[in-house]
Short mmCIF file of C-alpha atoms in Angstrom, two decimals:
data_model
loop_
_atom_site.label_atom_id
_atom_site.label_comp_id
_atom_site.label_asym_id
_atom_site.label_seq_id
_atom_site.Cartn_x
_atom_site.Cartn_y
_atom_site.Cartn_z
CA UNK A 1 -66.28 -30.28 61.22
CA UNK A 2 -67.14 -27.33 58.98
CA UNK A 3 -68.74 -27.32 55.54
CA UNK A 4 -68.47 -25.09 52.51
CA UNK A 5 -70.80 -25.22 49.52
CA UNK A 6 -69.63 -23.92 46.17
CA UNK A 7 -72.05 -23.19 43.30
CA UNK A 8 -71.38 -23.79 39.61
CA UNK A 9 -73.54 -23.34 36.53
CA UNK A 10 -73.61 -25.06 33.19
CA UNK A 11 -75.93 -25.31 30.21
CA UNK A 12 -76.61 -28.54 28.37
CA UNK A 13 -79.20 -30.17 26.15
CA UNK A 14 -80.58 -33.68 26.17
CA UNK A 15 -83.42 -35.86 24.98
CA UNK A 16 -85.12 -38.24 27.38
CA UNK A 17 -85.68 -41.41 25.40
CA UNK A 18 -85.18 -45.03 26.42
CA UNK A 19 -84.40 -47.53 23.66
CA UNK A 20 -86.07 -50.16 25.85
CA UNK A 21 -89.45 -48.46 25.44
CA UNK A 22 -91.63 -47.89 22.40
CA UNK A 23 -91.93 -44.40 20.93
CA UNK A 24 -95.43 -44.17 22.39
CA UNK A 25 -94.21 -45.23 25.86
CA UNK A 26 -91.34 -42.72 25.69
CA UNK A 27 -93.73 -39.94 24.68
CA UNK A 28 -96.13 -40.84 27.48
CA UNK A 29 -93.38 -41.14 30.13
CA UNK A 30 -91.16 -38.20 29.21
CA UNK A 31 -93.67 -35.84 27.56
CA UNK A 32 -92.09 -32.75 25.99
CA UNK A 33 -88.67 -33.91 27.24
CA UNK A 34 -88.89 -36.65 24.58
CA UNK A 35 -88.79 -34.07 21.76
CA UNK A 36 -86.71 -35.68 18.96
CA UNK A 37 -84.66 -32.47 18.71
CA UNK A 38 -83.96 -32.36 22.44
CA UNK A 39 -84.24 -29.44 24.83
CA UNK A 40 -81.90 -27.63 27.19
CA UNK A 41 -81.45 -26.54 30.77
CA UNK A 42 -79.35 -24.06 32.68
CA UNK A 43 -78.22 -26.32 35.51
CA UNK A 44 -77.05 -25.13 38.92
CA UNK A 45 -74.62 -27.50 40.64
CA UNK A 46 -73.89 -27.19 44.37
CA UNK A 47 -70.95 -29.15 45.78
CA UNK A 48 -70.60 -29.33 49.57
CA UNK A 49 -67.27 -30.21 51.14
CA UNK A 50 -66.63 -30.95 54.82
CA UNK A 51 -63.48 -30.88 56.86
CA UNK A 52 -61.55 -29.38 59.71
CA UNK A 53 -60.44 -25.78 59.42
CA UNK A 54 -56.68 -25.62 58.93
CA UNK A 55 -55.36 -23.44 61.79
CA UNK A 56 -52.62 -21.93 59.64
CA UNK A 57 -54.87 -20.90 56.70
CA UNK A 58 -58.32 -20.68 58.29
CA UNK A 59 -59.66 -22.76 55.38
CA UNK A 60 -61.20 -26.19 54.90
CA UNK A 61 -59.50 -26.25 51.51
CA UNK A 62 -58.29 -23.75 48.94
CA UNK A 63 -61.39 -23.10 46.81
CA UNK A 64 -59.36 -22.80 43.59
CA UNK A 65 -58.50 -26.51 44.00
CA UNK A 66 -62.20 -27.39 44.16
CA UNK A 67 -62.90 -25.08 41.22
CA UNK A 68 -60.19 -26.81 39.20
CA UNK A 69 -61.68 -30.24 39.95
CA UNK A 70 -65.16 -29.13 38.89
CA UNK A 71 -63.89 -27.30 35.79
CA UNK A 72 -61.80 -30.22 34.57
CA UNK A 73 -64.08 -33.15 35.41
CA UNK A 74 -67.61 -31.74 35.19
CA UNK A 75 -67.88 -28.44 33.34
CA UNK A 76 -65.62 -29.38 30.43
CA UNK A 77 -67.65 -32.54 29.98
CA UNK A 78 -71.18 -31.10 30.29
CA UNK A 79 -71.19 -27.34 29.59
CA UNK A 80 -72.75 -26.45 26.24
CA UNK A 81 -72.93 -30.10 25.25
CA UNK A 82 -75.63 -32.44 24.04
CA UNK A 83 -75.55 -34.98 26.85
CA UNK A 84 -76.90 -37.79 24.65
CA UNK A 85 -74.24 -37.31 21.98
CA UNK A 86 -71.24 -35.65 23.64
CA UNK A 87 -70.94 -37.26 27.08
CA UNK A 88 -69.57 -40.82 26.80
CA UNK A 89 -71.14 -41.90 30.10
CA UNK A 90 -74.55 -41.55 28.41
CA UNK A 91 -73.92 -43.79 25.42
CA UNK A 92 -76.19 -46.36 27.08
CA UNK A 93 -77.92 -44.34 29.83
CA UNK A 94 -81.01 -42.20 29.63
CA UNK A 95 -79.77 -38.67 30.46
CA UNK A 96 -82.26 -37.93 33.21
CA UNK A 97 -80.99 -35.53 35.82
CA UNK A 98 -81.07 -38.44 38.26
CA UNK A 99 -78.45 -40.12 36.07
CA UNK A 100 -76.55 -36.87 35.48
CA UNK A 101 -76.04 -36.34 39.21
CA UNK A 102 -74.91 -39.95 39.66
CA UNK A 103 -72.34 -39.54 36.87
CA UNK A 104 -71.11 -36.28 38.41
CA UNK A 105 -70.79 -37.96 41.82
CA UNK A 106 -68.86 -40.84 40.22
CA UNK A 107 -66.52 -38.38 38.46
CA UNK A 108 -65.89 -36.38 41.63
CA UNK A 109 -65.11 -39.50 43.65
CA UNK A 110 -62.88 -40.85 40.88
CA UNK A 111 -60.79 -37.66 40.61
CA UNK A 112 -60.98 -36.35 44.19
CA UNK A 113 -57.54 -37.48 45.35
CA UNK A 114 -55.79 -36.20 42.22
CA UNK A 115 -57.13 -32.68 42.81
CA UNK A 116 -57.73 -32.53 46.56
CA UNK A 117 -55.77 -35.43 48.02
CA UNK A 118 -53.40 -33.13 49.88
CA UNK A 119 -56.31 -31.64 51.85
CA UNK A 120 -58.41 -33.21 54.60
CA UNK A 121 -61.60 -32.10 52.86
CA UNK A 122 -64.21 -34.72 52.01
CA UNK A 123 -67.07 -34.61 49.54
CA UNK A 124 -70.28 -34.42 51.56
CA UNK A 125 -73.14 -33.53 49.24
CA UNK A 126 -73.95 -32.81 45.58
CA UNK A 127 -77.11 -31.08 44.40
CA UNK A 128 -78.32 -30.12 40.92
CA UNK A 129 -81.15 -27.75 40.15
CA UNK A 130 -82.57 -28.51 36.72
CA UNK A 131 -85.56 -26.14 36.76
CA UNK A 132 -87.20 -23.81 39.25
CA UNK A 133 -89.09 -26.82 40.62
CA UNK A 134 -86.71 -29.78 40.15
CA UNK A 135 -83.76 -30.47 42.46
CA UNK A 136 -81.74 -33.68 42.69
CA UNK A 137 -79.40 -34.58 45.55
CA UNK A 138 -76.90 -37.25 46.52
#
């Protein structure tokens, strides 16, 4: 089995605030990320796919198919958006990057066959870099 990792970038803003906590608890827990006006990140998303190399093409999968999946299901939803307000999956979720990566994983699994069902490639790993020091993986 061979793997290929493809990198994507998107920018989005969010505010970390839980309605289940008091304003003081939110401020203490989330610090500057609880700013009422929100803040933004330039996210780096790595998607790793595994599969057998097709002997006739020499590829695990045509990368434009993976790009199309990511563009249509992730980037159009998140890029240059306010995650709290513009992404329906966060109507009742705190938009931590832990939750963002879980939503992205859910979207990729949900739409995988529609975009890549005719390939033997399988989703292996998803990673998001939020800052120079913060990485999240599933």
